[in-house]
Amino acid sequence: MIHLSAFVFYIGALVPWIYLLVRGPRGHSALIASGLTAVAVALHAMALLDFWLTYGELPLGGLGAALSSLSFVGGLALVAMLPLKEVARIALGLLPFVLLLQGSALILGIEPTPLDLDFQGAGFVLHVGLAFLGLQGLAIASAAGLLYLIQHHELKVKRLGRVFRFIPALATLERVGRIGLSVGFVALSLALVLGWAWTVQNRGSLEIDDPKVVWAVLSWVVFLGIFATRRSRGTNEYRSALAAVIGFGIVIGTYLALRITAGGTGLFL
Amino acid sequence: MSLPLTVVGVSHETAPVEVREQLAYGPTEATEALVHLREREGVEEAILLSTCNRTEVYLYPSGDRNATELIGRLFAKRSTKIEGDLSGYLFEKGGETAVRHLFRVTAGLDAMVTGEAEIQGQVRDAYQLAAKLPVAPPLVGPVLGRLFETALSAGGRVRSQTSIGEGAASVASVAVELAGKIFGSLHGKRVLILGAGITGELIVEALSREGVQSVAVANRTYDRAVSLARKHHGQAVPFDRIADVLSTVDIVLSSTAAPHPVLTRAILRDSFVETRKHPLLIIDVAIPRDVDPSVGDEPEVFLYNVDDLRSIVEEHVHLRQDAVPEADRIIQSHSDEFSAWYASLEVVPVIQSMRASAEEQRRAELERLFGSLRGLSPEERARIEEFSRRLQNKLLHDPTTRLRKGMADGAGPELVDAVRFLYGIEAGGAIEADSAEDSSEDGDETADHQEKESER
């Protein structure tokens, strides 16, 4: 029920953000948008805490629970951006992703995992937490990249309307994207190392045929690809924004494809 | 109750710039003018507002004298160079028209460029200058104080709830807005100026105000480049070395008189295509154009010519104009609110007289009662006194509330006269509005509180 309330508040938060985009800053609309976003994330935190207290396990194992936790990391990123005035508007790019994850989690059912988890404890929490942070870093870079592309287009077609005024400056978006990518890459790299260290130690192999591992490695390669684009010669800001959007699309598309065709243990993938 | 408020002045609609500039008052001159007005008999409250588009004086009460003549004489002291009769340039507005005028001015509806933001601060400054002036009695009393506070509140509401201030409305401010949306902060950004056109200069001045620090100037005549560079604390560049500088700048402002493009895609590619990592904003205000249009096809180059900037300005002006009816509705509601407040002022002395008369009768009756009931204990006397006070407040609460509401709804002086007749109150006895209102409201609160107590 609290999960559903959080979802409703996320939708509620999206409405004033869209209103801000369409109508421009009127009255207290920005404050309402930020307030609703913060309430949604607070409810989400309560829901995950309730899950932990009820089932005695962190919501990281079952698919629905894991998606909800991933969504929550996105919510935390949103809350971190809210006080940053213009940067907070990236919420409009990130909030739909958070909503999609939480909606999917609700449809799948946020239940404890029926499996015995042999990789548990603080190491498991750290591994999953870092992996989620890595993905959310990419999501933030992608949201900032998407807004960059839209703003770039508005500037090119010389349309200085509401969309132009709503979206932050190109330099701001570039900076947020760079921070998202850097934090995300470091977090995902550490998550991979931690996971592999445990697997090699306890299972004696890298288990590279596990869809989850395939997906994680591919995500890491996507990060590398985006960094390569950023460092390439020529007009790199536009191309790195494009690369972040495409890279994130590849990561999500691959996840869905693997989930449908090669479902693994039923944990995250 | 008509409002004896008058505004007299000149504005961009009534006087040309040659007249307005003569009548522009800086803070020192405005102070002198206000002191002069303080010394004039009959002027209780006055505020002088002076901007580049207007100079106007708000007077309360306007009384029977000719306000235009009074202010005309004040203005005449500063306008010795104006030929002919100054009164031909003056406008005068009174009562609620003057109220709405101030609200429209503060909201930027009466500006040369609709929605201009600076005026809000200028109105606040004018109000504070008059309010802080060390004269006795103060030049800003309850009426003009309330009027200007309401005007600032109305202006703020118009700005936040409508699109009146959206979008830049001049070529220079569009250029600044564009640069801001590309680079975020303009601190430390580098500008290359090509040529020495006036529009280009205006733009670079606007950019400098936003923090642009480094300016390079290239001109066909090198001496002119040096002179311009000195003016903007920049560096002169020989015209044939533009390509060398292009790779290091963020913004290019071009306004040469060259008959052909001076900046082509080939020059641009030679200069930065292999090394440039950040966007480049090029503003070409020259006619014929200095920058080949194909330069705008480069992915990180944003090219705007003078027609682009003008069409953006026009679009923004239309957007602002569309917001005027909504802004007028907000202004009307604040104007009605002010009028209702002003109308309630007349009723304050009447309410006070009603309460004083009732209190006198209550005390007299109590004394008579206590005189006939000599055996009462102090507690019993206190309870009777408390009862009489509650009864009096209860009986007066409804009439005073309805009286205030009636005046706010525009019932007019007939209502006040009727109450005076019914309660036997003589006319006059006006007191200072704020304190009068406060004290009467305290009375109402006491009555409400006591009513609640008695219901328990």
mmCIF file of N, CA and C in Angstrom, chain B residues 18 49 70 101 121 140 151 167 172 200 216 218 221 229 251 316 346 372 389 392 394 417 419:
data_model
loop_
_atom_site.group_PDB
_atom_site.id
_atom_site.type_symbol
_atom_site.label_atom_id
_atom_site.label_comp_id
_atom_site.label_asym_id
_atom_site.label_seq_id
_atom_site.Cartn_x
_atom_site.Cartn_y
_atom_site.Cartn_z
ATOM 1 N N GLU B 18 13.442 64.486 -24.764
ATOM 2 C CA GLU B 18 14.099 65.757 -24.441
ATOM 3 C C GLU B 18 13.465 66.385 -23.190
ATOM 4 N N LEU B 49 8.145 59.472 -8.094
ATOM 5 C CA LEU B 49 8.712 58.333 -8.829
ATOM 6 C C LEU B 49 9.372 58.865 -10.098
ATOM 7 N N LEU B 70 0.534 72.844 -9.076
ATOM 8 C CA LEU B 70 1.525 72.672 -8.012
ATOM 9 C C LEU B 70 2.742 71.886 -8.520
ATOM 10 N N HIS B 101 -3.468 53.312 -12.167
ATOM 11 C CA HIS B 101 -2.289 53.773 -12.913
ATOM 12 C C HIS B 101 -1.010 53.290 -12.216
ATOM 13 N N GLY B 121 11.513 47.576 -8.858
ATOM 14 C CA GLY B 121 12.544 48.046 -7.933
ATOM 15 C C GLY B 121 12.551 49.568 -7.847
ATOM 16 N N VAL B 140 5.158 59.814 4.024
ATOM 17 C CA VAL B 140 4.378 58.619 3.681
ATOM 18 C C VAL B 140 3.562 58.231 4.899
ATOM 19 N N ALA B 151 0.597 48.122 -4.371
ATOM 20 C CA ALA B 151 1.091 48.170 -5.757
ATOM 21 C C ALA B 151 2.240 47.177 -5.947
ATOM 22 N N GLY B 167 10.612 36.014 -21.496
ATOM 23 C CA GLY B 167 11.334 36.250 -22.742
ATOM 24 C C GLY B 167 11.973 37.623 -22.795
ATOM 25 N N ALA B 172 19.645 43.198 -27.489
ATOM 26 C CA ALA B 172 20.774 42.942 -26.588
ATOM 27 C C ALA B 172 20.413 41.915 -25.532
ATOM 28 N N GLY B 200 26.216 46.071 -32.027
ATOM 29 C CA GLY B 200 27.242 45.176 -31.485
ATOM 30 C C GLY B 200 27.781 45.694 -30.165
ATOM 31 N N ALA B 216 38.087 40.481 -27.368
ATOM 32 C CA ALA B 216 39.058 40.725 -28.438
ATOM 33 C C ALA B 216 38.333 41.493 -29.535
ATOM 34 N N ALA B 218 38.427 42.995 -33.508
ATOM 35 C CA ALA B 218 39.070 43.029 -34.824
ATOM 36 C C ALA B 218 38.306 43.988 -35.720
ATOM 37 N N THR B 221 40.085 48.762 -39.768
ATOM 38 C CA THR B 221 41.031 49.808 -39.364
ATOM 39 C C THR B 221 41.575 49.430 -37.990
ATOM 40 N N ALA B 229 38.941 48.302 -28.237
ATOM 41 C CA ALA B 229 39.478 47.343 -27.272
ATOM 42 C C ALA B 229 39.769 48.047 -25.953
ATOM 43 N N ILE B 251 31.992 33.537 -27.801
ATOM 44 C CA ILE B 251 30.942 34.322 -28.459
ATOM 45 C C ILE B 251 31.597 35.230 -29.513
ATOM 46 N N HIS B 316 8.359 37.528 -28.318
ATOM 47 C CA HIS B 316 8.277 37.729 -26.870
ATOM 48 C C HIS B 316 7.334 38.879 -26.525
ATOM 49 N N GLU B 346 -13.426 55.427 6.801
ATOM 50 C CA GLU B 346 -14.404 56.399 7.274
ATOM 51 C C GLU B 346 -15.250 55.834 8.406
ATOM 52 N N SER B 372 -27.412 50.537 44.280
ATOM 53 C CA SER B 372 -28.644 50.035 44.885
ATOM 54 C C SER B 372 -28.429 48.665 45.551
ATOM 55 N N ARG B 389 -20.034 43.452 30.268
ATOM 56 C CA ARG B 389 -19.077 43.650 29.168
ATOM 57 C C ARG B 389 -19.358 42.683 28.008
ATOM 58 N N GLN B 392 -22.498 43.773 26.180
ATOM 59 C CA GLN B 392 -22.237 44.934 25.324
ATOM 60 C C GLN B 392 -21.500 44.523 24.043
ATOM 61 N N LYS B 394 -21.430 41.610 22.643
ATOM 62 C CA LYS B 394 -22.293 40.780 21.803
ATOM 63 C C LYS B 394 -23.266 41.659 21.005
ATOM 64 N N ASP B 417 -23.983 57.691 7.635
ATOM 65 C CA ASP B 417 -24.919 58.701 8.145
ATOM 66 C C ASP B 417 -26.047 58.046 8.937
ATOM 67 N N VAL B 419 -26.008 55.214 10.547
ATOM 68 C CA VAL B 419 -25.486 54.723 11.833
ATOM 69 C C VAL B 419 -25.294 55.889 12.790
#
